PDB file of C-alpha atoms and ligand atoms in Angstrom:
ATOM      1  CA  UNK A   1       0.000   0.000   0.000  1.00 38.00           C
ATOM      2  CA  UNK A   2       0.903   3.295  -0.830  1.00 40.00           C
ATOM      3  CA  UNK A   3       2.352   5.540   2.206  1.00 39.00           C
ATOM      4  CA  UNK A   4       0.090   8.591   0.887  1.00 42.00           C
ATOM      5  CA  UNK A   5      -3.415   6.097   1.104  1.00 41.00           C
ATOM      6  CA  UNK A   6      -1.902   4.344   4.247  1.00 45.00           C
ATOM      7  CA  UNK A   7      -1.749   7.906   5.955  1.00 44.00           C
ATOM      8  CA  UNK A   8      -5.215   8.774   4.506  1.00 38.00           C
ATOM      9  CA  UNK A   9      -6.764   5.176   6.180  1.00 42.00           C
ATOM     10  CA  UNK A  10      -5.047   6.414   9.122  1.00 45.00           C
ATOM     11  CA  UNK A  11      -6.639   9.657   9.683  1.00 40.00           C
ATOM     12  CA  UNK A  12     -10.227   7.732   8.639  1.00 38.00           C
ATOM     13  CA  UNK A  13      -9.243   5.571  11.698  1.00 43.00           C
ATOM     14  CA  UNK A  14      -7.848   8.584  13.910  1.00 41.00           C
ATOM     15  CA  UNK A  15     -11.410  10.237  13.564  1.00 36.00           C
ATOM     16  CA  UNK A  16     -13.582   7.735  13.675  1.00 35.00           C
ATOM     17  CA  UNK A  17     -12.418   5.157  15.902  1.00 43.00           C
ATOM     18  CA  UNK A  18     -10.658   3.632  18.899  1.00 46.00           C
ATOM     19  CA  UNK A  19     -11.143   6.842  21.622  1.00 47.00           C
ATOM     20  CA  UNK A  20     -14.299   5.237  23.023  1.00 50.00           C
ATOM     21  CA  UNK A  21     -14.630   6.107  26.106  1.00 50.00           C
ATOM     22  CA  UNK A  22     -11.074   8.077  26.420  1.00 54.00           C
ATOM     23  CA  UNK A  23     -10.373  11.924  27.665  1.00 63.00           C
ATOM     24  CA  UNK A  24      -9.748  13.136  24.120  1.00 66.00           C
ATOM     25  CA  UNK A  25      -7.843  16.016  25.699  1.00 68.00           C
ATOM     26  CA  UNK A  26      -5.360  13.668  27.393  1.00 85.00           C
ATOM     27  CA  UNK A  27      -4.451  11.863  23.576  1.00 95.00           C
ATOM     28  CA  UNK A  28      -0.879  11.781  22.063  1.00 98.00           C
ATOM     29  CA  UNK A  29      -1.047  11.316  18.574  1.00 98.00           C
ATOM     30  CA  UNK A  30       1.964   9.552  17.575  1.00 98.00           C
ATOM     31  CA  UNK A  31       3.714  10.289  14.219  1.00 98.00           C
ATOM     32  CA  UNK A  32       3.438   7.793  11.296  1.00 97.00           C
ATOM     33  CA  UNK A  33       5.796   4.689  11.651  1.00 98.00           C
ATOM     34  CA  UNK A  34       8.460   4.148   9.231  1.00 97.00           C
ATOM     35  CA  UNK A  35       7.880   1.262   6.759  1.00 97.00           C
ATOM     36  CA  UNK A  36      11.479   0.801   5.365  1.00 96.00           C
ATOM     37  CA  UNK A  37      14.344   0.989   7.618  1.00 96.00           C
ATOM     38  CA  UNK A  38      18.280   0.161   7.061  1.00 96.00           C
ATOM     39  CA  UNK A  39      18.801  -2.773   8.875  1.00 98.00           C
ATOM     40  CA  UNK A  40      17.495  -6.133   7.281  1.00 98.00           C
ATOM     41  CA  UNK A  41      15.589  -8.441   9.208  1.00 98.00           C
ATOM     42  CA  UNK A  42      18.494 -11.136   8.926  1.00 98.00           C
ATOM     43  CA  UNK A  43      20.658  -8.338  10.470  1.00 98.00           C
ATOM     44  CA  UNK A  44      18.249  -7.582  13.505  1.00 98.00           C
ATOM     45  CA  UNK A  45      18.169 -11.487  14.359  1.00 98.00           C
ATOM     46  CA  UNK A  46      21.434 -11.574  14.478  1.00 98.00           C
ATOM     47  CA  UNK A  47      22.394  -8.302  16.340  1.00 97.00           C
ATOM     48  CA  UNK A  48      19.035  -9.057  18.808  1.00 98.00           C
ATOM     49  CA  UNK A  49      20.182  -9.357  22.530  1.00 98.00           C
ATOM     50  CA  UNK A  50      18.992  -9.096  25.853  1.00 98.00           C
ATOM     51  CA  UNK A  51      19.720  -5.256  26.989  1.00 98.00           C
ATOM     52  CA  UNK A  52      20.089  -4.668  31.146  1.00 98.00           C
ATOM     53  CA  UNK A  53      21.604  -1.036  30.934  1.00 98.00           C
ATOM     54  CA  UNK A  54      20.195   1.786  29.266  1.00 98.00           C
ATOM     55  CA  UNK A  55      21.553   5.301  28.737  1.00 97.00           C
ATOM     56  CA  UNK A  56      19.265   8.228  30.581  1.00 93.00           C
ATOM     57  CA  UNK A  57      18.670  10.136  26.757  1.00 97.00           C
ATOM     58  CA  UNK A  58      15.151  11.254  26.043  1.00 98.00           C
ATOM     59  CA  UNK A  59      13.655   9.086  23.463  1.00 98.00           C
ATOM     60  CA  UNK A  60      12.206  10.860  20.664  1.00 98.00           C
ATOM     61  CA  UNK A  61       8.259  10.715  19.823  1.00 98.00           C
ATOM     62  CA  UNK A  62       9.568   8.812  16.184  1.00 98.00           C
ATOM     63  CA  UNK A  63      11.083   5.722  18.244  1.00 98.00           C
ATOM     64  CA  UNK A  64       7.898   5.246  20.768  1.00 98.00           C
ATOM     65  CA  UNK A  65       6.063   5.017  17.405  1.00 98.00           C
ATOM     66  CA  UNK A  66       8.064   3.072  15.936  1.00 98.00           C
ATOM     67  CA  UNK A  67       8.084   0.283  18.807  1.00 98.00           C
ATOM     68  CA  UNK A  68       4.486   0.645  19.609  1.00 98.00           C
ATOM     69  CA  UNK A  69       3.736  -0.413  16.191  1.00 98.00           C
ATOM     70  CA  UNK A  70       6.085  -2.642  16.004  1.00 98.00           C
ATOM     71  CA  UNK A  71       4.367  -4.779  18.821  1.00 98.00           C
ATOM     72  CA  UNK A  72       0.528  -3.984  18.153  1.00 98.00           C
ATOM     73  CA  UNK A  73       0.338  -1.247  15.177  1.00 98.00           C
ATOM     74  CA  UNK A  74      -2.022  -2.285  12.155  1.00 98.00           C
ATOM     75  CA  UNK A  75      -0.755  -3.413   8.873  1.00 98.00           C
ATOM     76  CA  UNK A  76      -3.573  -4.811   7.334  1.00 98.00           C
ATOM     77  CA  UNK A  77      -6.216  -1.341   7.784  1.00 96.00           C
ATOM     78  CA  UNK A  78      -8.787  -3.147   5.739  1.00 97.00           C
ATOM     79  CA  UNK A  79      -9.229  -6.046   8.213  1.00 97.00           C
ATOM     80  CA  UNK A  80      -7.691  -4.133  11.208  1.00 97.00           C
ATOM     81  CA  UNK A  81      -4.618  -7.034  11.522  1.00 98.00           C
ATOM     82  CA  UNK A  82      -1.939  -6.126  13.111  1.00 98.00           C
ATOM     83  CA  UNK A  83       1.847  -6.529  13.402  1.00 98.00           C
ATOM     84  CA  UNK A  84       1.997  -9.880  15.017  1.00 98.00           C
ATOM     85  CA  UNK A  85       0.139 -12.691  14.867  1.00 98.00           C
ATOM     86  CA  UNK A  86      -3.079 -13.522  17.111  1.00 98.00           C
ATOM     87  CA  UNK A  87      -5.112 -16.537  17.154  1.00 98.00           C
ATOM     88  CA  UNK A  88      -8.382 -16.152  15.711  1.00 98.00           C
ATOM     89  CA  UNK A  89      -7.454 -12.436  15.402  1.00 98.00           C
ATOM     90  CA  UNK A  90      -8.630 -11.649  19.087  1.00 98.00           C
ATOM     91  CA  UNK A  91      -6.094  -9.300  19.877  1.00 98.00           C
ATOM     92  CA  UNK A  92      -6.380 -10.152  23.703  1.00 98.00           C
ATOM     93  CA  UNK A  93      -3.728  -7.990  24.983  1.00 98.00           C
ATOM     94  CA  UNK A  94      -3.819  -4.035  26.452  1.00 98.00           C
ATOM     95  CA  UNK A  95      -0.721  -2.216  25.924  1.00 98.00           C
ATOM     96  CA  UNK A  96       0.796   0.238  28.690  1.00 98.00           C
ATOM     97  CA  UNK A  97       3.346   2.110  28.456  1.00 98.00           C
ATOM     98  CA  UNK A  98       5.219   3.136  31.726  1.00 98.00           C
ATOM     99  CA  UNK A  99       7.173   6.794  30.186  1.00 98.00           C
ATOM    100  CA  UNK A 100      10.116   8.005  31.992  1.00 98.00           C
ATOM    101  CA  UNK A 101      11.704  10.195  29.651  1.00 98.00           C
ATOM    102  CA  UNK A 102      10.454  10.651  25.884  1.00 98.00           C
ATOM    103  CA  UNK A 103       9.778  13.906  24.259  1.00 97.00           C
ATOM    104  CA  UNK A 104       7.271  15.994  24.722  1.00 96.00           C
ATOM    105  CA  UNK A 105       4.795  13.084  27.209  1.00 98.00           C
ATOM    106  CA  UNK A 106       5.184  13.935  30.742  1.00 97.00           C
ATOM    107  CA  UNK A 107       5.830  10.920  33.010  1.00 98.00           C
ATOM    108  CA  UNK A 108       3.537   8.128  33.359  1.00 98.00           C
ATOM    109  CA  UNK A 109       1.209   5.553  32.353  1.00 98.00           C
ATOM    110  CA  UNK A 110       0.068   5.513  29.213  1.00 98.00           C
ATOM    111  CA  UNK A 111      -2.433   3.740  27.162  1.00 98.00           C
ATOM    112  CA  UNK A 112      -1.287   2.766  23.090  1.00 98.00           C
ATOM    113  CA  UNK A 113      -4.759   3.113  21.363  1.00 98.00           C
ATOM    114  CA  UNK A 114      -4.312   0.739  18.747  1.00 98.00           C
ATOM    115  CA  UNK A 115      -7.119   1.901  15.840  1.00 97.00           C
ATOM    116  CA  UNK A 116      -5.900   5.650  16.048  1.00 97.00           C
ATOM    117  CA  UNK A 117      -2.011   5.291  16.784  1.00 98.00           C
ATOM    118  CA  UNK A 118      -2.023   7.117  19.598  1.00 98.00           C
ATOM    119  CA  UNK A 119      -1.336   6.908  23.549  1.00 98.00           C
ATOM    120  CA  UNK A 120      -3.350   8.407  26.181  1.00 98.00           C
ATOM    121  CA  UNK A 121      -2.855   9.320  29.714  1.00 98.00           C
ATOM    122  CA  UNK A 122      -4.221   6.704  32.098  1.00 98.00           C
ATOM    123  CA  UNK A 123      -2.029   7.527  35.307  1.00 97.00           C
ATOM    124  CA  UNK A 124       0.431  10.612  36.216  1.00 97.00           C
ATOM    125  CA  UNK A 125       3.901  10.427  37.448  1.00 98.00           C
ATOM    126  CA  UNK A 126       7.572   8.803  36.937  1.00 98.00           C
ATOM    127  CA  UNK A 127       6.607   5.233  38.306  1.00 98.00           C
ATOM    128  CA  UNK A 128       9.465   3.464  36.953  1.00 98.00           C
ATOM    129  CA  UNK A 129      11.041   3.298  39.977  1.00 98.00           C
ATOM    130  CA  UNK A 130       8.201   1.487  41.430  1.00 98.00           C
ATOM    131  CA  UNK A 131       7.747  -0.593  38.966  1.00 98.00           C
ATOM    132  CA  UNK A 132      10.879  -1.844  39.158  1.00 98.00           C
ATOM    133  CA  UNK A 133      10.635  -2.399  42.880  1.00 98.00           C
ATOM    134  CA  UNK A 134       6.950  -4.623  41.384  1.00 98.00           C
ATOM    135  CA  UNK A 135      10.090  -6.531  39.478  1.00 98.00           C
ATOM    136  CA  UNK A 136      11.793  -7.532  41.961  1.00 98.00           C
ATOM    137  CA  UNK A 137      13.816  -4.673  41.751  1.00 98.00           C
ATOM    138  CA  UNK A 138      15.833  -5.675  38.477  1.00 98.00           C
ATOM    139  CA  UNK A 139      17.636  -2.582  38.429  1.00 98.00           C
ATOM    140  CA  UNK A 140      17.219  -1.515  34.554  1.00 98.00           C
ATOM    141  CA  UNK A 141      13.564  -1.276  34.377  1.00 98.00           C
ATOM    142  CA  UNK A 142      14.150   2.051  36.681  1.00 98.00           C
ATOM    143  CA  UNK A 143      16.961   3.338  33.940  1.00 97.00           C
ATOM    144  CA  UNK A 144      14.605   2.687  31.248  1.00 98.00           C
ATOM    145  CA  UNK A 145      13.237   5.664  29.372  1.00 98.00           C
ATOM    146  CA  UNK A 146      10.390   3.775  28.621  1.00 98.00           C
ATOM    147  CA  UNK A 147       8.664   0.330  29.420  1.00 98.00           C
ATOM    148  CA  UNK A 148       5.930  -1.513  27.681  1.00 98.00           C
ATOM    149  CA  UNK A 149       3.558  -3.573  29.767  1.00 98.00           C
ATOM    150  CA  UNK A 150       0.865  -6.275  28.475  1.00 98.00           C
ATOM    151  CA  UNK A 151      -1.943  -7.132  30.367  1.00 98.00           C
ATOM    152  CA  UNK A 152      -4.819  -9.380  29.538  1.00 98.00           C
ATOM    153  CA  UNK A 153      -8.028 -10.805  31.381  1.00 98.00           C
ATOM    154  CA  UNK A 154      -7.772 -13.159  28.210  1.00 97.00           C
ATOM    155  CA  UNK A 155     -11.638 -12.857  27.484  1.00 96.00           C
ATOM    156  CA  UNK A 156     -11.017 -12.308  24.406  1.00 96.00           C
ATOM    157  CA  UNK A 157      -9.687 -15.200  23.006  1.00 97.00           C
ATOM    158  CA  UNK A 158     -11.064 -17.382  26.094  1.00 96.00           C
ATOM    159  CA  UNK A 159     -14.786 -16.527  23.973  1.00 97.00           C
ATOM    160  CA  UNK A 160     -13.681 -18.862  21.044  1.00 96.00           C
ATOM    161  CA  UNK A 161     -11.200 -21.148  22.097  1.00 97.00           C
ATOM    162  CA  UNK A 162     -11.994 -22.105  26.235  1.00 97.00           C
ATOM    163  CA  UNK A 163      -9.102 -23.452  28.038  1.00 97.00           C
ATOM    164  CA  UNK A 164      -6.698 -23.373  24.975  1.00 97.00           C
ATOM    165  CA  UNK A 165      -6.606 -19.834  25.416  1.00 97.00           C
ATOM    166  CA  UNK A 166      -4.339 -19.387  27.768  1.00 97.00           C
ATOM    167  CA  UNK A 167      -1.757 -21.315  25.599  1.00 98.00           C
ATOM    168  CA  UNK A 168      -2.489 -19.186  22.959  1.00 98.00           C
ATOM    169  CA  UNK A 169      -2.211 -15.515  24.732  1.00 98.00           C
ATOM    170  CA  UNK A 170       0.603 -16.906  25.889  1.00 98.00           C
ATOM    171  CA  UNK A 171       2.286 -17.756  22.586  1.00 98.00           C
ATOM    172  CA  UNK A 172       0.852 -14.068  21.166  1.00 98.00           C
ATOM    173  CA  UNK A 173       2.749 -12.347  24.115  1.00 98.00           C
ATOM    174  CA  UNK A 174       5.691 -14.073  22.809  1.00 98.00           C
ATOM    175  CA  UNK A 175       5.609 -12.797  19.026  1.00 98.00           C
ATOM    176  CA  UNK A 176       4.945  -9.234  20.519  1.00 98.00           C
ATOM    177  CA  UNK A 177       7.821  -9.553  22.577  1.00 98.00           C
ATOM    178  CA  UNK A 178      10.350 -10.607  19.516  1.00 98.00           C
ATOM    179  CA  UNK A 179       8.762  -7.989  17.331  1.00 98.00           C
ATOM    180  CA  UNK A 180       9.977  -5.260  19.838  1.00 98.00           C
ATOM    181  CA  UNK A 181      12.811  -7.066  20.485  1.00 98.00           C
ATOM    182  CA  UNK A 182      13.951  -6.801  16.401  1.00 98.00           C
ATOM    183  CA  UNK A 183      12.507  -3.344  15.848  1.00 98.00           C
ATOM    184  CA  UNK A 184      14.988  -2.054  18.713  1.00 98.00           C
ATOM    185  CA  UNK A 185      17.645  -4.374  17.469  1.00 98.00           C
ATOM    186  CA  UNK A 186      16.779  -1.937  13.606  1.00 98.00           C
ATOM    187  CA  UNK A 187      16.401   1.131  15.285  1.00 98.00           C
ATOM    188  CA  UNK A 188      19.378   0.689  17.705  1.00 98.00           C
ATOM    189  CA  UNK A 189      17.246   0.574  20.934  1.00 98.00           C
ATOM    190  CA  UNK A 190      17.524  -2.182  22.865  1.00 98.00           C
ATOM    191  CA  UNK A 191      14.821  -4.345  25.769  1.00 98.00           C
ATOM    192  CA  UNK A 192      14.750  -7.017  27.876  1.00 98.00           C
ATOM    193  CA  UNK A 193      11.430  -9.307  28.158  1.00 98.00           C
ATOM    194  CA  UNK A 194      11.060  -9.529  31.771  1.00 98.00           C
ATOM    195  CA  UNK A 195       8.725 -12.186  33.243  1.00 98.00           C
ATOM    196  CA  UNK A 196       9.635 -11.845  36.746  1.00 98.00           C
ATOM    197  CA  UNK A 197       7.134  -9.446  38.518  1.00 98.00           C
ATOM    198  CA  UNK A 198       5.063  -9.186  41.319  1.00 98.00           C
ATOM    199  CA  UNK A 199       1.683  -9.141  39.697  1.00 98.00           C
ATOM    200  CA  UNK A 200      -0.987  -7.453  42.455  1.00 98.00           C
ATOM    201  CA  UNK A 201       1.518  -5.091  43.447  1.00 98.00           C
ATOM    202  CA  UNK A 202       2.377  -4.014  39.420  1.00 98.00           C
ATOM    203  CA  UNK A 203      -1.213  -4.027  38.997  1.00 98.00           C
ATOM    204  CA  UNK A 204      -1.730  -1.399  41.871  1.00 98.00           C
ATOM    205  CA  UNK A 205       1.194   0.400  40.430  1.00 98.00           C
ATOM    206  CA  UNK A 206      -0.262   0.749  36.982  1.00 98.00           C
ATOM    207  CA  UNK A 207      -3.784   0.960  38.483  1.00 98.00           C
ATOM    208  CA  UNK A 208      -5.016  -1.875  35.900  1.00 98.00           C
ATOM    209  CA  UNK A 209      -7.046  -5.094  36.962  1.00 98.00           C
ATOM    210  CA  UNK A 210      -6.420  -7.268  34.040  1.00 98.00           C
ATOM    211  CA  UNK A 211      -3.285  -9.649  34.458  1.00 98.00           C
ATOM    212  CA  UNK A 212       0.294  -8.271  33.590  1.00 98.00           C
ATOM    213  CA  UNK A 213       1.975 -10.401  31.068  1.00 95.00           C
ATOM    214  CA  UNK A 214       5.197  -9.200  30.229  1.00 97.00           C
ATOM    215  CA  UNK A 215       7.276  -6.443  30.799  1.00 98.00           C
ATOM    216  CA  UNK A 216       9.582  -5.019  28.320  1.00 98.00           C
ATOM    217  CA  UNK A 217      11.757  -1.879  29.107  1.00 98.00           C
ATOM    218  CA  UNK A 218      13.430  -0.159  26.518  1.00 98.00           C
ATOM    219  CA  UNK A 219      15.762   2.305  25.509  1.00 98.00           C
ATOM    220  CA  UNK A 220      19.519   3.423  24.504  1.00 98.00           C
ATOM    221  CA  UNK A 221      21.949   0.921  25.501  1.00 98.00           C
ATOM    222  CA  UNK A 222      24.509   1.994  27.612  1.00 96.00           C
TER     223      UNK A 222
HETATM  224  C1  FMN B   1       9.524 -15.630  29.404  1.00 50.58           C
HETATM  225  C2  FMN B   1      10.823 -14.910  29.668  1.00 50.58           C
HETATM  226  C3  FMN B   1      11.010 -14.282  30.878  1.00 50.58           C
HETATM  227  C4  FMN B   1      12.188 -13.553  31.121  1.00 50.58           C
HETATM  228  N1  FMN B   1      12.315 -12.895  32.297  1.00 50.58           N
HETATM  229  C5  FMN B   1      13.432 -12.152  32.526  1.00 50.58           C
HETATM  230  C6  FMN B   1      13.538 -11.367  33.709  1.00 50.58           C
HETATM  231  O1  FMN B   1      12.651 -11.317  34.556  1.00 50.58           O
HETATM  232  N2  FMN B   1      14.696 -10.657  33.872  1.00 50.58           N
HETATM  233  C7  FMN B   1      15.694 -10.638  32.935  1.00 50.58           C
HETATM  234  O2  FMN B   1      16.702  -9.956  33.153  1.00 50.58           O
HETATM  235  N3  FMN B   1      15.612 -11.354  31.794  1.00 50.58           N
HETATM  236  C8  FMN B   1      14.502 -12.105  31.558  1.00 50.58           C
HETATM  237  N4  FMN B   1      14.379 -12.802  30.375  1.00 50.58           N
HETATM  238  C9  FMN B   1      15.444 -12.713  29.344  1.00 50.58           C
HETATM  239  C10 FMN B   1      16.326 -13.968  29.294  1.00 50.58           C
HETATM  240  O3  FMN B   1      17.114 -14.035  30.473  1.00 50.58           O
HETATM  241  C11 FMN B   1      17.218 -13.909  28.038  1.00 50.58           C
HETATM  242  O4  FMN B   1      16.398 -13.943  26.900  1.00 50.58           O
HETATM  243  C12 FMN B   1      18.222 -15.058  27.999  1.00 50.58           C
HETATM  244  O5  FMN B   1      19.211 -14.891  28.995  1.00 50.58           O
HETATM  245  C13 FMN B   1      18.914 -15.181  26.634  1.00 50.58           C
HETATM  246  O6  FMN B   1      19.625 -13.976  26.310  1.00 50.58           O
HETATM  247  P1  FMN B   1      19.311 -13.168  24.962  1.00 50.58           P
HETATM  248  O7  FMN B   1      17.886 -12.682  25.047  1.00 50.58           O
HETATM  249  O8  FMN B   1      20.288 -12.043  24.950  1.00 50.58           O
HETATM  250  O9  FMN B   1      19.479 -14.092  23.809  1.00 50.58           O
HETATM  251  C14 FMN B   1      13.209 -13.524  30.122  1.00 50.58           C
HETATM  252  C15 FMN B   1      13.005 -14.154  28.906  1.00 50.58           C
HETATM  253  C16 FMN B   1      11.828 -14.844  28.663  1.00 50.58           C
HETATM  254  C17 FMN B   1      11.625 -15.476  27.314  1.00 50.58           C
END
């Protein structure tokens, strides 16, 4: 698809969909996500690696984009797929994102509105330091500009596939976790998939009830 119709489906979705609900005044649009980039996939496989220390720079608007569509953004705006897979298309998963330090977003915790590319305020303040504390206290997710959470009450997918569900959210967690990991590897970011968390007290923390499932910190390597 052509990047001039893509951005005109965009703004059709921007308008018209996915702020149910939201404070429109509290909504970040994000700018368009790059399409091409100059590292090949076979490149980002291969240069993809764990990242525990993170430099304190500001990340710009262009790479939370970029990684927020890289885990959950839509590439198919006809059917409304997205950039990794999902069983039955269910899309189970929420997407917070815990900001430190990018451009222009004040600290705190932030909802990605899939349908309009955009994130919107859903909690004030620099938590990351708390979060990490809800991780054990694994020292990086507090360096961190930025950290993406997924959370899930798995509904859902649980509607058309019962107990296999869980296997499946499960499996979808992991393809959005190896997307972000490659599009940082591309865009010389790096993350960490952490799995080890304290779930009520991260829940309090982000003030969410549905189930964390996966934490993913990101930002400059050190
Ligand atoms: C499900 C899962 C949970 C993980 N949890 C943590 C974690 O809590 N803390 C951490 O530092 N790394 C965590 N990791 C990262 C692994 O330690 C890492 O992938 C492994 O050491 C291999 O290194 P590499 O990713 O650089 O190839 C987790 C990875 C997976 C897949």
């Amino acid at each position: 698809m052509k990047f001039s119709s893509m951005t005109a489906m965009m703004l059709t979705l921007i308008l018209f969909g996915g702020c149910k609900g939201e404070d429109k005044s509290a909504i970040i649009q994000l700018p368009q996500p790059k399409l091409t980039g100059s590292v090949s996939v076979e490149a980002a496989i291969a240069k993809r690696r764990s990242i525990r220390s993170y430099s304190d720079r500001t990340l710009t608007l262009t790479e939370l984009s970029q990684v927020l569509w890289a885990c959950q953004g839509i590439t198919d705006l006809v059917r409304g797929f997205r950039a990794a897979p999902s069983a039955g298309a269910t899309y189970p998963f929420d997407i917070y994102i815990v900001i430190g330090k990018v451009e222009s977003v004040e600290p705190g915790v932030y909802k990605y509105i899939v349908k309009s590319h955009a994130i919107v305020l859903h909690k004030s303040g620099d938590l990351r330091s708390k979060v990490m504390k809800d991780c054990l206290g694994q020292r990086f997710i507090g360096e961190a500009s930025a950290t993406i959470v997924l959370a899930t009450d798995f509904q859902p997918t649980k509607k058309y596939y019962g107990e296999r569900s869980y296997r499946y959210v499960a499996m979808e967690a992991g393809h959005i976790g190896e997307n972000l990991h490659l599009q940082c590897a591309a865009i010389g970011l790096g993350t960490v998939m952490v799995g080890a968390y304290r779930d009520r007290e991260l829940q309090q923390t982000l003030g969410i009830d549905k189930l964390p499932f996966y934490v993913m910190p990101f930002g400059e390597p050190k």
